[in-house]
Amino acid sequence: MIVVATEDFEVYHGVVNELRDRGTTFTTVEPGEGLPDETAVVVTDADHADDFTGVTTIVADPDAPRRAVDQALTAVRGDGGRTIIGVDPGRKPGIAVLAGEMVVAAFQVPLSDAVDVIQREASDAPSPIVRVGDGSRLEGATLVNDLEDVRVELVDETGTTPYLGTGSRGMGDVLAAVNIARLEGEVVDAREIEPTDGELQVIRDRSREQSEENRAIDELLARRVAAGELTIDEALAEHRGESGEQDESDDAID
């Protein structure tokens, strides 16, 4: 049984709503009241962190009730509390957060936001692991190289994308991330990738799609995008600046 014991309205409201959304059995008591005999975990606020001896106590941040509920559910199920984050890389990576065998959160965000999401989910977790699929080489290398202060494993993602039936469109990357999280990989600190001509052309094509002038960036800028040094928008800005300087130079010669 999970017991919510707090006088902090924000903590109470956030944690109780999160537990209800997940269909979890729980009860609430006032701090100072006796706990039910079946209590396994108490979720409380910082002011009452030391009030419950002999029982696992989770202190909830009013701004992050989900994290407290994740920890409480993990403790109840006895999964050991290890956080494993699976990532299916791409332009919009799928991200799955597991506590033991339980999926506690899932995301699909633009590549530019993925590292922040992963770092946030890994923060304060005991010995977290991030497992990144080895497909989408350039995007995967960007993630591996930008992640800090966390164990990163590169996983063979062959066969991790499941068959998607009717009505499940858009779920493939997230479900693949769940499968990636469950596979052990090779520990890596960095990933150096030499982009192929085809990959550089894809980046240039994307830049043309995003350009208001329907102009593609040059190969040098495309290589910097491939290395994660620039986003396509930043490369386009540099390209416009360089083109403008060239135009001014041509005018001066004329």
Short mmCIF file of C-alpha atoms in Angstrom, two decimals:
data_model
loop_
_atom_site.label_atom_id
_atom_site.label_comp_id
_atom_site.label_asym_id
_atom_site.label_seq_id
_atom_site.Cartn_x
_atom_site.Cartn_y
_atom_site.Cartn_z
CA MET A 1 0.00 0.00 0.00
CA ILE A 2 1.22 3.49 -0.87
CA VAL A 3 0.33 6.10 1.73
CA VAL A 4 0.31 9.84 0.99
CA ALA A 5 0.97 11.81 4.17
CA THR A 6 1.43 15.54 3.70
CA GLU A 7 0.10 18.92 4.71
CA ASP A 8 1.49 20.53 1.56
CA PHE A 9 -1.47 21.08 -0.77
CA GLU A 10 0.65 21.16 -3.93
CA VAL A 11 2.39 17.89 -3.04
CA TYR A 12 -0.94 16.28 -2.10
CA HIS A 13 -2.71 17.44 -5.23
CA GLY A 14 0.11 16.47 -7.60
CA VAL A 15 0.85 13.04 -6.10
CA VAL A 16 -2.78 12.01 -5.63
CA ASN A 17 -3.71 12.98 -9.19
CA GLU A 18 -0.70 11.11 -10.55
CA LEU A 19 -1.62 7.98 -8.57
CA ARG A 20 -5.23 8.17 -9.71
CA ASP A 21 -4.20 8.58 -13.34
CA ARG A 22 -2.23 5.34 -13.06
CA GLY A 23 -5.04 3.42 -11.36
CA THR A 24 -2.89 2.79 -8.28
CA THR A 25 -4.33 1.72 -4.95
CA PHE A 26 -3.34 4.16 -2.20
CA THR A 27 -4.63 5.91 0.88
CA THR A 28 -4.02 9.25 2.57
CA VAL A 29 -3.39 10.17 6.20
CA GLU A 30 -2.50 13.33 8.08
CA PRO A 31 1.14 13.54 9.24
CA GLY A 32 1.20 12.36 12.85
CA GLU A 33 -1.57 9.78 12.37
CA GLY A 34 -0.79 6.09 12.57
CA LEU A 35 0.00 4.31 9.33
CA PRO A 36 -2.09 1.37 8.08
CA ASP A 37 -0.56 -2.06 8.78
CA GLU A 38 -0.15 -2.75 5.05
CA THR A 39 1.89 0.41 4.42
CA ALA A 40 4.84 -0.26 2.13
CA VAL A 41 5.79 3.28 1.09
CA VAL A 42 5.00 6.75 2.40
CA VAL A 43 5.04 9.77 0.09
CA THR A 44 5.39 13.01 1.98
CA ASP A 45 6.80 16.54 1.82
CA ALA A 46 10.20 17.87 2.90
CA ASP A 47 8.90 19.09 6.29
CA HIS A 48 7.92 15.53 7.31
CA ALA A 49 10.78 13.61 5.69
CA ASP A 50 12.00 12.19 9.02
CA ASP A 51 8.61 11.43 10.59
CA PHE A 52 8.17 7.89 9.31
CA THR A 53 10.76 5.52 10.73
CA GLY A 54 10.88 1.89 9.69
CA VAL A 55 9.14 2.44 6.36
CA THR A 56 10.38 3.52 2.94
CA THR A 57 9.79 7.26 2.65
CA ILE A 58 9.69 9.23 -0.61
CA VAL A 59 9.95 13.02 -0.39
CA ALA A 60 7.97 14.59 -3.22
CA ASP A 61 8.94 17.79 -4.97
CA PRO A 62 5.73 19.78 -5.55
CA ASP A 63 7.01 20.60 -9.04
CA ALA A 64 7.77 16.96 -9.92
CA PRO A 65 5.11 14.66 -8.45
CA ARG A 66 5.59 12.07 -11.20
CA ARG A 67 9.14 11.38 -10.07
CA ALA A 68 7.94 10.64 -6.53
CA VAL A 69 5.22 8.33 -7.82
CA ASP A 70 7.72 6.51 -10.06
CA GLN A 71 9.94 5.93 -7.03
CA ALA A 72 7.03 4.78 -4.89
CA LEU A 73 5.77 2.29 -7.48
CA THR A 74 9.27 0.92 -7.97
CA ALA A 75 9.69 0.43 -4.22
CA VAL A 76 6.32 -1.32 -3.91
CA ARG A 77 7.10 -3.71 -6.75
CA GLY A 78 10.59 -4.42 -5.50
CA ASP A 79 12.28 -3.70 -8.83
CA GLY A 80 15.43 -2.38 -7.18
CA GLY A 81 14.90 1.18 -8.34
CA ARG A 82 17.33 1.13 -11.26
CA THR A 83 16.41 3.57 -13.99
CA ILE A 84 17.13 2.48 -17.56
CA ILE A 85 16.39 4.88 -20.41
CA GLY A 86 16.05 3.46 -23.89
CA VAL A 87 16.45 5.74 -26.90
CA ASP A 88 15.50 5.03 -30.50
CA PRO A 89 17.46 7.80 -32.26
CA GLY A 90 16.19 9.80 -35.20
CA ARG A 91 14.92 13.28 -36.03
CA LYS A 92 12.32 12.79 -33.27
CA PRO A 93 13.78 10.12 -30.97
CA GLY A 94 11.56 7.76 -29.05
CA ILE A 95 12.51 7.70 -25.36
CA ALA A 96 11.31 5.14 -22.80
CA VAL A 97 12.07 5.26 -19.08
CA LEU A 98 12.02 1.96 -17.20
CA ALA A 99 12.20 1.32 -13.46
CA GLY A 100 13.11 -2.33 -13.28
CA GLU A 101 10.77 -3.96 -15.82
CA MET A 102 8.08 -1.28 -15.50
CA VAL A 103 7.77 1.45 -18.11
CA VAL A 104 7.19 4.61 -16.06
CA ALA A 105 7.45 7.29 -18.77
CA ALA A 106 7.68 7.67 -22.53
CA PHE A 107 8.44 10.61 -24.81
CA GLN A 108 8.94 11.50 -28.44
CA VAL A 109 10.59 14.87 -28.88
CA PRO A 110 12.68 16.74 -31.47
CA LEU A 111 16.34 15.75 -31.49
CA SER A 112 17.29 19.18 -30.14
CA ASP A 113 15.25 18.51 -26.96
CA ALA A 114 16.17 14.86 -26.44
CA VAL A 115 19.34 15.29 -24.37
CA ASP A 116 17.55 17.59 -21.90
CA VAL A 117 14.73 15.06 -21.50
CA ILE A 118 17.16 12.16 -20.97
CA GLN A 119 19.33 14.09 -18.49
CA ARG A 120 16.24 15.16 -16.54
CA GLU A 121 14.94 11.59 -16.31
CA ALA A 122 18.37 10.29 -15.27
CA SER A 123 19.00 12.96 -12.63
CA ASP A 124 18.84 11.75 -9.02
CA ALA A 125 18.21 8.17 -10.15
CA PRO A 126 20.40 5.47 -8.58
CA SER A 127 22.99 4.29 -11.13
CA PRO A 128 20.97 5.12 -14.26
CA ILE A 129 21.82 3.66 -17.66
CA VAL A 130 21.02 5.21 -21.04
CA ARG A 131 20.82 2.70 -23.89
CA VAL A 132 20.92 4.23 -27.36
CA GLY A 133 20.12 2.25 -30.51
CA ASP A 134 22.86 2.06 -33.12
CA GLY A 135 20.61 3.05 -36.04
CA SER A 136 20.24 6.62 -37.36
CA ARG A 137 24.00 6.97 -37.01
CA LEU A 138 24.32 10.74 -37.11
CA GLU A 139 21.47 11.48 -34.70
CA GLY A 140 22.61 8.68 -32.38
CA ALA A 141 26.17 10.02 -32.34
CA THR A 142 24.87 13.48 -31.45
CA LEU A 143 23.00 12.05 -28.46
CA VAL A 144 25.91 9.91 -27.26
CA ASN A 145 28.38 12.79 -27.52
CA ASP A 146 26.13 15.31 -25.75
CA LEU A 147 25.10 13.14 -22.78
CA GLU A 148 27.12 13.84 -19.64
CA ASP A 149 27.58 12.21 -16.23
CA VAL A 150 25.62 9.08 -17.09
CA ARG A 151 26.52 5.58 -18.26
CA VAL A 152 25.71 5.24 -21.98
CA GLU A 153 25.49 1.94 -23.83
CA LEU A 154 25.25 1.52 -27.60
CA VAL A 155 22.73 -1.22 -28.42
CA ASP A 156 22.24 -3.29 -31.57
CA GLU A 157 18.69 -2.22 -32.39
CA THR A 158 18.07 -4.90 -35.01
CA GLY A 159 14.51 -6.18 -34.61
CA THR A 160 13.52 -3.72 -31.90
CA THR A 161 10.80 -1.99 -33.91
CA PRO A 162 7.60 -4.02 -33.47
CA TYR A 163 4.82 -4.68 -35.93
CA LEU A 164 2.22 -1.94 -35.57
CA GLY A 165 -1.42 -2.89 -35.96
CA THR A 166 -4.38 -0.71 -36.79
CA GLY A 167 -4.64 2.40 -34.63
CA SER A 168 -1.05 2.29 -33.37
CA ARG A 169 0.47 4.73 -35.85
CA GLY A 170 3.18 6.89 -34.32
CA MET A 171 4.00 4.45 -31.51
CA GLY A 172 6.83 2.60 -33.26
CA ASP A 173 9.75 4.75 -32.08
CA VAL A 174 8.61 4.69 -28.45
CA LEU A 175 7.99 0.93 -28.46
CA ALA A 176 11.39 0.41 -30.07
CA ALA A 177 12.91 2.51 -27.26
CA VAL A 178 11.30 0.16 -24.70
CA ASN A 179 12.90 -2.84 -26.42
CA ILE A 180 16.25 -1.05 -26.65
CA ALA A 181 16.14 -0.33 -22.92
CA ARG A 182 15.85 -4.07 -22.25
CA LEU A 183 18.97 -5.00 -24.23
CA GLU A 184 22.50 -4.75 -22.88
CA GLY A 185 24.93 -2.86 -25.07
CA GLU A 186 28.53 -1.70 -25.29
CA VAL A 187 29.54 1.10 -22.94
CA VAL A 188 30.66 4.15 -24.94
CA ASP A 189 31.97 7.61 -24.05
CA ALA A 190 31.73 9.08 -27.54
CA ARG A 191 30.85 8.07 -31.07
CA GLU A 192 32.81 9.36 -34.03
CA ILE A 193 30.95 9.09 -37.31
CA GLU A 194 32.23 10.03 -40.76
CA PRO A 195 29.09 10.98 -42.68
CA THR A 196 28.52 9.32 -46.02
CA ASP A 197 27.80 11.30 -49.16
CA GLY A 198 24.19 10.15 -48.91
CA GLU A 199 23.85 11.36 -45.33
CA LEU A 200 25.33 14.74 -46.23
CA GLN A 201 22.88 15.02 -49.12
CA VAL A 202 19.98 14.27 -46.78
CA ILE A 203 21.11 17.12 -44.49
CA ARG A 204 21.42 19.47 -47.46
CA ASP A 205 17.95 18.45 -48.67
CA ARG A 206 16.50 19.15 -45.23
CA SER A 207 18.18 22.53 -45.18
CA ARG A 208 16.60 23.38 -48.52
CA GLU A 209 13.17 22.36 -47.16
CA GLN A 210 13.64 24.63 -44.15
CA SER A 211 15.14 27.54 -46.07
CA GLU A 212 12.89 30.47 -46.88
CA GLU A 213 15.01 31.06 -49.98
CA ASN A 214 14.84 27.38 -51.06
CA ARG A 215 18.64 27.24 -50.88
CA ALA A 216 20.68 24.34 -49.50
CA ILE A 217 23.70 24.75 -47.24
CA ASP A 218 27.09 23.81 -48.61
CA GLU A 219 28.95 20.57 -47.82
CA LEU A 220 31.18 22.12 -45.14
CA LEU A 221 28.17 23.33 -43.18
CA ALA A 222 26.44 19.99 -43.75
CA ARG A 223 29.45 18.25 -42.18
CA ARG A 224 29.21 20.52 -39.14
CA VAL A 225 25.54 19.65 -38.81
CA ALA A 226 26.40 15.95 -39.08
CA ALA A 227 28.98 16.36 -36.30
CA GLY A 228 26.41 18.02 -34.05
CA GLU A 229 28.24 21.35 -34.06
CA LEU A 230 25.29 23.16 -35.64
CA THR A 231 21.58 22.68 -36.05
CA ILE A 232 20.18 23.06 -39.55
CA ASP A 233 18.69 26.43 -38.56
CA GLU A 234 22.10 27.63 -37.33
CA ALA A 235 23.77 26.37 -40.48
CA LEU A 236 21.20 28.20 -42.62
CA ALA A 237 21.88 31.40 -40.68
CA GLU A 238 25.62 31.05 -41.33
CA HIS A 239 24.96 30.23 -44.97
CA ARG A 240 22.82 33.36 -45.38
CA GLY A 241 25.53 35.45 -43.74
CA GLU A 242 28.26 34.07 -45.97
CA SER A 243 26.09 34.52 -49.06
CA GLY A 244 25.37 38.11 -48.07
CA GLU A 245 29.07 38.87 -47.66
CA GLN A 246 29.78 37.37 -51.08
CA ASP A 247 27.04 39.48 -52.68
CA GLU A 248 28.48 42.67 -51.12
CA SER A 249 31.95 41.73 -52.39
CA ASP A 250 30.59 41.21 -55.91
CA ASP A 251 28.86 44.61 -55.78
CA ALA A 252 32.12 46.28 -54.74
CA ILE A 253 33.95 44.73 -57.68
CA ASP A 254 31.27 45.90 -60.08
#
